[in-house]
């Protein structure tokens, strides 16, 4: 089947059966995208026109010129609406996110339609006999490549991993593929509507499919790395958790709202894409990044950002342990915008996890290495606490926690 479109595309519903539960994905393809299915090799794909005026769909024809034809053509016509709809779709059609998502979906459909072959657009125009050779079981495998973020690039080229179907798996052969396409579906919808969603929202959209929040977290970051985009470009965010205090900082959002920070309490750090400008008092002389929220709250209660014992006004930030993207983005933005004479200091534990958190702020994380250029604040300096300082602080060794095997593994 060859599908051609008018100015606005129909939805394509892909139905997948994972165990006993039906699974549906909706993708609206751009007009320039098309694909073919050999009529002798049917695929369960339901083409459905949704939310169109009744007079828009003039004709829905299945054209089969002769009984021996290898392909069937489906046409959806409605030229009189072209002028009215083209302006509304222009921004969406130019979105790199929409294009990359639809390319991945089309790759899946091509593999489904042409087992044993990897057809590009030129080959799709050649109506060769798809049954010209005997296919083996391996020819029916569908492969979706994703960037492996756990491995370093080789000569600037990312290492790839693959989601394959069918595949022997205790959880079911189609589960990984269904999870991937569900995330693609929701990212596609969020981009079309211009309404961001959080990773937590995605998880609760289909808890029975994803099983764990980590599944969504991994897939979202894998897709961002594969598409060579920031996670925010997918219109998917993490729930904010970082805090900032210090009356020397004001944050203006693109909505016009102004967040005025205080010296005695923390304010939730907004997402970077929601921030329009930062306002910083001229007498701010230091920035302190704190690992633990308990320490952060203590320093806020002492009003350390404006305390008379300090050399000047300051800003205190915490990511409550490992920082989220919004917290890292704030630290990076301040490090780039402020004069080099204003230090960015980090108060972290002198243990493997404290040093690892410090390295995330300073050098970036391994799992998000594709965004480290935007998030790593390299001039961050470790203020302490140092192991060599324990004696001068009158901290006895018996008050220290022993290093566990997990700590050793993290340190190595």
Tab-separated table of C-alpha atoms in Angstrom, residues 196-384:
chain	number	residue	atom	x	y	z
A	196	UNK	CA	5.496	19.864	28.084
A	197	UNK	CA	5.168	16.633	30.048
A	198	UNK	CA	7.332	15.273	32.834
A	199	UNK	CA	8.927	11.858	32.868
A	200	UNK	CA	6.740	11.087	35.856
A	201	UNK	CA	3.635	11.936	33.796
A	202	UNK	CA	4.754	9.523	31.075
A	203	UNK	CA	5.267	6.738	33.599
A	204	UNK	CA	1.750	7.145	35.019
A	205	UNK	CA	0.257	7.157	31.518
A	206	UNK	CA	0.991	3.415	31.340
A	207	UNK	CA	2.325	1.973	34.591
A	208	UNK	CA	1.528	-1.605	33.559
A	209	UNK	CA	3.698	-1.228	30.452
A	210	UNK	CA	6.707	0.611	31.908
A	211	UNK	CA	6.783	-1.243	35.274
A	212	UNK	CA	9.437	1.155	36.672
A	213	UNK	CA	10.097	4.893	36.464
A	214	UNK	CA	13.692	4.115	35.480
A	215	UNK	CA	12.443	2.575	32.218
A	216	UNK	CA	10.978	5.932	31.156
A	217	UNK	CA	14.024	7.891	32.362
A	218	UNK	CA	16.373	5.698	30.330
A	219	UNK	CA	14.284	5.759	27.145
A	220	UNK	CA	13.825	9.547	27.199
A	221	UNK	CA	17.559	10.195	27.549
A	222	UNK	CA	18.382	7.481	24.982
A	223	UNK	CA	16.072	9.122	22.438
A	224	UNK	CA	17.495	12.592	23.117
A	225	UNK	CA	21.031	11.275	22.574
A	226	UNK	CA	20.011	9.339	19.436
A	227	UNK	CA	18.242	12.370	17.931
A	228	UNK	CA	21.190	14.603	18.966
A	229	UNK	CA	18.804	16.896	20.809
A	230	UNK	CA	18.400	18.116	24.367
A	231	UNK	CA	15.784	16.389	26.487
A	232	UNK	CA	13.867	19.671	26.638
A	233	UNK	CA	13.605	19.635	22.818
A	234	UNK	CA	11.400	16.553	23.168
A	235	UNK	CA	9.082	18.628	25.406
A	236	UNK	CA	9.827	16.156	28.210
A	237	UNK	CA	11.126	17.308	31.576
A	238	UNK	CA	12.140	15.945	34.931
A	239	UNK	CA	10.205	17.051	37.983
A	240	UNK	CA	12.044	19.983	39.564
A	241	UNK	CA	13.697	19.307	42.906
A	242	UNK	CA	16.624	21.734	43.260
A	243	UNK	CA	16.479	24.722	45.619
A	244	UNK	CA	18.151	28.144	45.644
A	245	UNK	CA	18.304	30.855	48.318
A	246	UNK	CA	19.814	34.324	48.381
A	247	UNK	CA	18.063	37.678	47.949
A	248	UNK	CA	20.666	38.708	45.405
A	249	UNK	CA	19.018	36.541	42.718
A	250	UNK	CA	15.791	37.122	40.786
A	251	UNK	CA	14.551	34.815	38.038
A	252	UNK	CA	12.151	36.075	35.365
A	253	UNK	CA	10.142	33.400	33.566
A	254	UNK	CA	8.939	33.601	29.976
A	255	UNK	CA	5.391	33.890	31.368
A	256	UNK	CA	6.364	37.198	32.989
A	257	UNK	CA	6.356	35.755	36.520
A	258	UNK	CA	9.310	36.829	38.687
A	259	UNK	CA	10.780	34.486	41.311
A	260	UNK	CA	12.339	36.578	44.079
A	261	UNK	CA	14.720	34.457	46.137
A	262	UNK	CA	15.092	34.934	49.886
A	263	UNK	CA	17.988	34.630	52.334
A	264	UNK	CA	16.127	32.502	54.893
A	265	UNK	CA	14.339	29.925	52.727
A	266	UNK	CA	14.775	28.030	49.485
A	267	UNK	CA	12.888	28.554	46.237
A	268	UNK	CA	12.274	25.755	43.732
A	269	UNK	CA	14.577	26.060	40.714
A	270	UNK	CA	12.489	26.302	37.506
A	271	UNK	CA	13.300	24.482	34.279
A	272	UNK	CA	15.875	26.227	32.098
A	273	UNK	CA	13.533	26.466	29.106
A	274	UNK	CA	11.030	28.391	31.276
A	275	UNK	CA	13.591	31.044	32.269
A	276	UNK	CA	13.817	34.271	30.293
A	277	UNK	CA	16.428	36.204	32.317
A	278	UNK	CA	18.395	36.175	35.567
A	279	UNK	CA	18.719	39.298	37.708
A	280	UNK	CA	21.754	39.385	39.995
A	281	UNK	CA	22.713	42.123	42.452
A	282	UNK	CA	26.086	43.720	41.830
A	283	UNK	CA	27.255	42.995	45.381
A	284	UNK	CA	26.928	39.181	45.025
A	285	UNK	CA	30.462	37.871	45.619
A	286	UNK	CA	30.130	34.084	45.919
A	287	UNK	CA	28.065	31.048	44.852
A	288	UNK	CA	27.921	27.936	47.061
A	289	UNK	CA	26.626	24.561	45.801
A	290	UNK	CA	25.677	22.203	48.658
A	291	UNK	CA	25.265	18.440	48.341
A	292	UNK	CA	22.680	17.764	51.054
A	293	UNK	CA	19.335	19.477	51.573
A	294	UNK	CA	19.693	19.298	55.392
A	295	UNK	CA	22.885	21.390	55.234
A	296	UNK	CA	21.216	23.752	52.754
A	297	UNK	CA	18.249	24.339	55.083
A	298	UNK	CA	20.563	24.966	58.052
A	299	UNK	CA	22.548	27.565	56.112
A	300	UNK	CA	19.308	29.235	54.993
A	301	UNK	CA	18.006	29.450	58.579
A	302	UNK	CA	21.287	31.120	59.539
A	303	UNK	CA	20.689	33.546	56.623
A	304	UNK	CA	24.205	32.846	55.416
A	305	UNK	CA	23.693	34.580	52.012
A	306	UNK	CA	23.536	37.949	53.793
A	307	UNK	CA	25.363	37.120	57.055
A	308	UNK	CA	27.663	39.845	58.313
A	309	UNK	CA	30.545	37.380	58.708
A	310	UNK	CA	30.592	36.726	54.965
A	311	UNK	CA	32.627	38.873	52.536
A	312	UNK	CA	29.462	39.897	50.673
A	313	UNK	CA	26.111	38.655	49.437
A	314	UNK	CA	25.941	35.091	48.194
A	315	UNK	CA	23.743	32.491	46.553
A	316	UNK	CA	23.302	28.931	47.914
A	317	UNK	CA	22.108	26.093	45.648
A	318	UNK	CA	21.363	22.432	46.305
A	319	UNK	CA	20.354	19.582	44.016
A	320	UNK	CA	19.394	17.407	47.024
A	321	UNK	CA	22.087	14.873	46.222
A	322	UNK	CA	22.579	14.101	42.550
A	323	UNK	CA	21.326	17.246	40.779
A	324	UNK	CA	18.545	17.376	38.220
A	325	UNK	CA	19.003	19.122	34.873
A	326	UNK	CA	17.350	22.358	36.083
A	327	UNK	CA	19.831	22.683	38.980
A	328	UNK	CA	22.830	21.961	36.755
A	329	UNK	CA	21.544	24.452	34.190
A	330	UNK	CA	21.316	27.193	36.854
A	331	UNK	CA	24.861	26.538	38.123
A	332	UNK	CA	26.193	26.469	34.549
A	333	UNK	CA	24.362	29.711	33.644
A	334	UNK	CA	25.713	31.543	36.694
A	335	UNK	CA	29.244	30.220	36.081
A	336	UNK	CA	29.161	31.507	32.485
A	337	UNK	CA	27.511	34.854	33.259
A	338	UNK	CA	29.420	35.915	36.374
A	339	UNK	CA	32.875	37.431	36.489
A	340	UNK	CA	35.694	34.929	37.013
A	341	UNK	CA	36.515	36.707	40.286
A	342	UNK	CA	33.228	35.390	41.745
A	343	UNK	CA	33.947	31.788	42.794
A	344	UNK	CA	31.606	28.833	42.295
A	345	UNK	CA	32.269	26.694	45.382
A	346	UNK	CA	30.994	23.173	46.156
A	347	UNK	CA	30.464	21.789	49.670
A	348	UNK	CA	30.428	18.006	49.306
A	349	UNK	CA	31.098	14.982	51.508
A	350	UNK	CA	34.592	13.527	51.420
A	351	UNK	CA	33.350	10.150	50.230
A	352	UNK	CA	32.982	8.473	46.804
A	353	UNK	CA	29.407	9.678	46.356
A	354	UNK	CA	30.220	13.262	47.336
A	355	UNK	CA	33.064	13.348	44.835
A	356	UNK	CA	30.869	11.780	42.165
A	357	UNK	CA	28.213	14.472	42.685
A	358	UNK	CA	30.941	17.126	42.468
A	359	UNK	CA	32.096	15.658	39.155
A	360	UNK	CA	28.542	15.858	37.773
A	361	UNK	CA	28.457	19.614	38.431
A	362	UNK	CA	32.015	20.192	37.207
A	363	UNK	CA	32.458	17.760	34.299
A	364	UNK	CA	28.949	16.490	33.523
A	365	UNK	CA	27.424	13.042	33.794
A	366	UNK	CA	28.373	10.022	31.745
A	367	UNK	CA	24.773	9.108	30.953
A	368	UNK	CA	24.054	12.606	29.566
A	369	UNK	CA	27.391	13.203	27.869
A	370	UNK	CA	25.595	14.540	24.779
A	371	UNK	CA	24.483	17.564	26.895
A	372	UNK	CA	27.606	18.093	29.006
A	373	UNK	CA	28.602	21.157	26.991
A	374	UNK	CA	25.400	22.875	28.135
A	375	UNK	CA	25.400	21.654	31.745
A	376	UNK	CA	28.984	21.275	33.024
A	377	UNK	CA	30.283	24.241	35.079
A	378	UNK	CA	33.999	23.573	34.811
A	379	UNK	CA	35.120	26.385	37.084
A	380	UNK	CA	33.328	24.806	40.069
A	381	UNK	CA	35.840	24.318	42.918
A	382	UNK	CA	35.638	21.824	45.758
A	383	UNK	CA	35.496	23.775	49.019
A	384	UNK	CA	35.450	20.658	51.208
